[in-house]
Amino acid sequence: MDFVSKYQGVVGRVFRNENSSSSEDSYVERLLDRISNGVLADDRRNGMAELQAVVAESQAAQLAFGAMGFPTLLNVLKEGRDDVEMVRGALETLVSALTPIEYGKTSKNEVQPALMNSDLLSREVENISLLLSLLSEEDFYIRYYTLQLLTALLTNSPNQLQEAILTIPRGITRLMDMLMDREVIRNEALLLLTYLTREAEEIQKIVVFEGAFEKIFGIIKEEGGSEGGVVVQDCLELLNNLLRSNSSNQVLLRETVGFDPLISILKLRGSTYKFAQQKTINLLSALDTIKLLLHGGQRNDPGKDTNGLANKTLLVQKKVLDHLLMLGVESQWAPVAVRCMAFQCIGDLVVNHPQNRDALAKKVLGEEPHFEPALNSILRIILRTSSTQEFIASNYVFKSYCENNPDGQTMLASTLIPQPHAMVNAPHEEDVHMSFGSMLLHGLILSESDGDLETCCRAAGVLSHILKDNIQCKERILKIELEAPTPTLGGPEPLLHRMVKYLALASSISKDGKASLSEAMYVQPIILKLLLLWLFDCPSAVQSFLGSRPHLTYFLELISSQTTTVCVRGLAAVLLGVCVICNKATDSGQDAFSIIDAISQKVGLTSYLLKFDEMQRSSLFTSEKPALSHKPLTRSIAASMSDIEEVYDDENTDQRNEDHPMLVMVLDPQFVFFLKELEVKIRDQMVEIYSRPKSQVAVVPADLEQQGGENDKEYIKRLKRFVEKQCLEIQDLLSRNATLAEDLARTGESGSSQLEHRVSSGSERILVETLRRDLHEIFQRLEALKAEKTRIEAESSAHQNFAAKLESDLKSLSDAYNSLEQVNLQLEREIKALKSGGAVPAPDIEEIKAEAREEAQKESEAELNDLLVCLGQEQSRVEKLSTRLAELGVDVDNLLKGIGDDVGLQGDDEDDEQE
């Protein structure tokens, strides 16, 4: 065959290298000769069996087979269909030739016989068509080996096989028919279709058109749902391949089969505390399908949002929320991965969907008489769980519930009621009888006694969702006051001040080394995020924060501290900036000007603004890492999952601490975008405030008093001079302040700390600005002159064209005059001829000639006068233009050089012709 000849040279060289055996080469050749030329059927069958055995065991034999064996075996499949045993042997041999033989680690540069043979076989579409035709054979093993052979081809050469199958009529249809075959063949066909549909959109469409949804759920029902084996996983993986980023397939599933068969997979049967590994994988695959439906399709799909909302609505109508709560909340024996995925699905289900949010808020869990709202149960998991992943997933539920939901936020905030101090040290079991808000406050202050801020940190994360973008909730929670731990410490303390206190406590614990490395990384950022969201757009919260003078001092020290992380310093700087832009106070010491003045004195404006840039350049801000990501569960990934438990356990490496899931959760994309917007507002506000004098400051020097012996008129004149002088000084100071603030803002934005690039004195800066303006004016004048030059050149070109036209008209008149002269000459010849004949009296030749010249002169005299007038006018314009061009520095002689030469040359040629 032609495609084999292309590779024989390469394969032959590889096969005959020092690591290969020439004896195996000749042995394979003899076996192929027996198969093709053997007289007895048994001899040919024995040769096929021996060939299959040697190809399955030796890479050298695989190479030799690839060089010479394909034509022989493909001929058996074409011509020898009657001999079932030979066809089986040929297919089994081909499968062995395409299966890698691994005796150990092989070099990357070493030729892989299985890959080469796969490429050889899949290059010709006729070969794939031949294999697909074998699927209609009655023999079970022929169909089975054919599917195995196609799977091996797809594993080694996926693109070539996909393209070939698409070009073969009814190629996918034949594979889909295998799903209705016996169990073993059905499973092989299912695995093959799963591989085929991972990225091939055209194949996905055909598979769906052939009724894939009905067949998939039919197989799942036969296998027993989530309790089934790996076949259910393959079915769900195939289903996910068809639904992933494809809105039209999701709509088709919703309107044909519906979501009931999918939801039934989530039902827990039998003992809920028994979760085998395969059952866990099947549940994760089904939950992955739910997530795909909730997302609705690709990001750039115009119908994504509409389709996602329709899927969310129908899924809640089908009671999927009950099953998700069962898996995530009530089945505490379920693996962590299943519980986390269930929480993620609940979050996706309620985000930006008012009806589903209300349904979640009304859900009640437990059995009578121990009923409890579902939100309370999820909050308890947040506060108690030992798994970081489970906390992040359950926290995502509250984030989704509170997003764009002011009514829900207000409802949760209304339950925040302080408990007596005796309840602070109450055991965990007591929170079962608390309301949502009481449980949350209990979590905020629970760790105060032992110094473990983990629970407080988690409660602060939930509280930040309740406060976000809700002024009413911020004002309401601002009024909450907590009792002091002991009566000797004074009266009640605002909750806002207590959170600042915990922030300082976290700093001291991390310095003393009492906290774990990972906990020190995220506790402060979470509390800072809460304070930021609380103070933003809430002047009363800003005033409460600044009401305690140590707060400002502590944050200035936090910004300057080198022991804290870049993230903590940046967030602290942004929080002080919020105190500037959201400050409505007029009291000295708490107004925006006083804060900026304190920053300038203790930190320095340049150093302060650089904290923003340091934070923006950190890996947490520059890398895009979604907080909740889930890779599709393929069979290869599932095989390596011996125990699906906590994913993040190692806290020893710096890289893992930088990418700690808790930090990624805090700095989600929405919050990062919010910080970037705040940074711009803070810079602009600082420039504006720094450009104004401090309000309501009045200083009256002693020399402003009227002196003895000074009359009123002289006193008024002296005051006027003083005021004028002060006005000039104030204007100069305002100008200097504005310039300084703008310079510092630009320095912060560029991230440069090289102060030597700045202008050292005000006079030099004024000089530079003056030179810059002069240079700008010169550039503008130069551009105007260039435009004027272009316009004059265009006008000159137009006048030159007009002069050329006049020259052409003059030439035409000259030609006419010459033609008249020729007519006169002809007439003279005729007259002479007549005279010589004597038949007619000879006219006066000189008189006729004079009359002709006179008539011609009269006809052209008027036109010549007009031309001379026009030429005079044009000559005047040309002189003016030449003068203007000379002023602009243009060489007029070079510009006019050659104009009129062509006309002169033409005139000379005509004169020569006349001569």
Tab-separated table of C-alpha atoms in Angstrom, residues 35 164 695 908:
chain	number	residue	atom	x	y	z
A	35	ILE	CA	-0.510	-15.777	6.298
A	164	ALA	CA	-11.794	10.216	9.352
A	695	SER	CA	-10.652	74.736	56.659
A	908	ASP	CA	11.363	73.686	-31.988
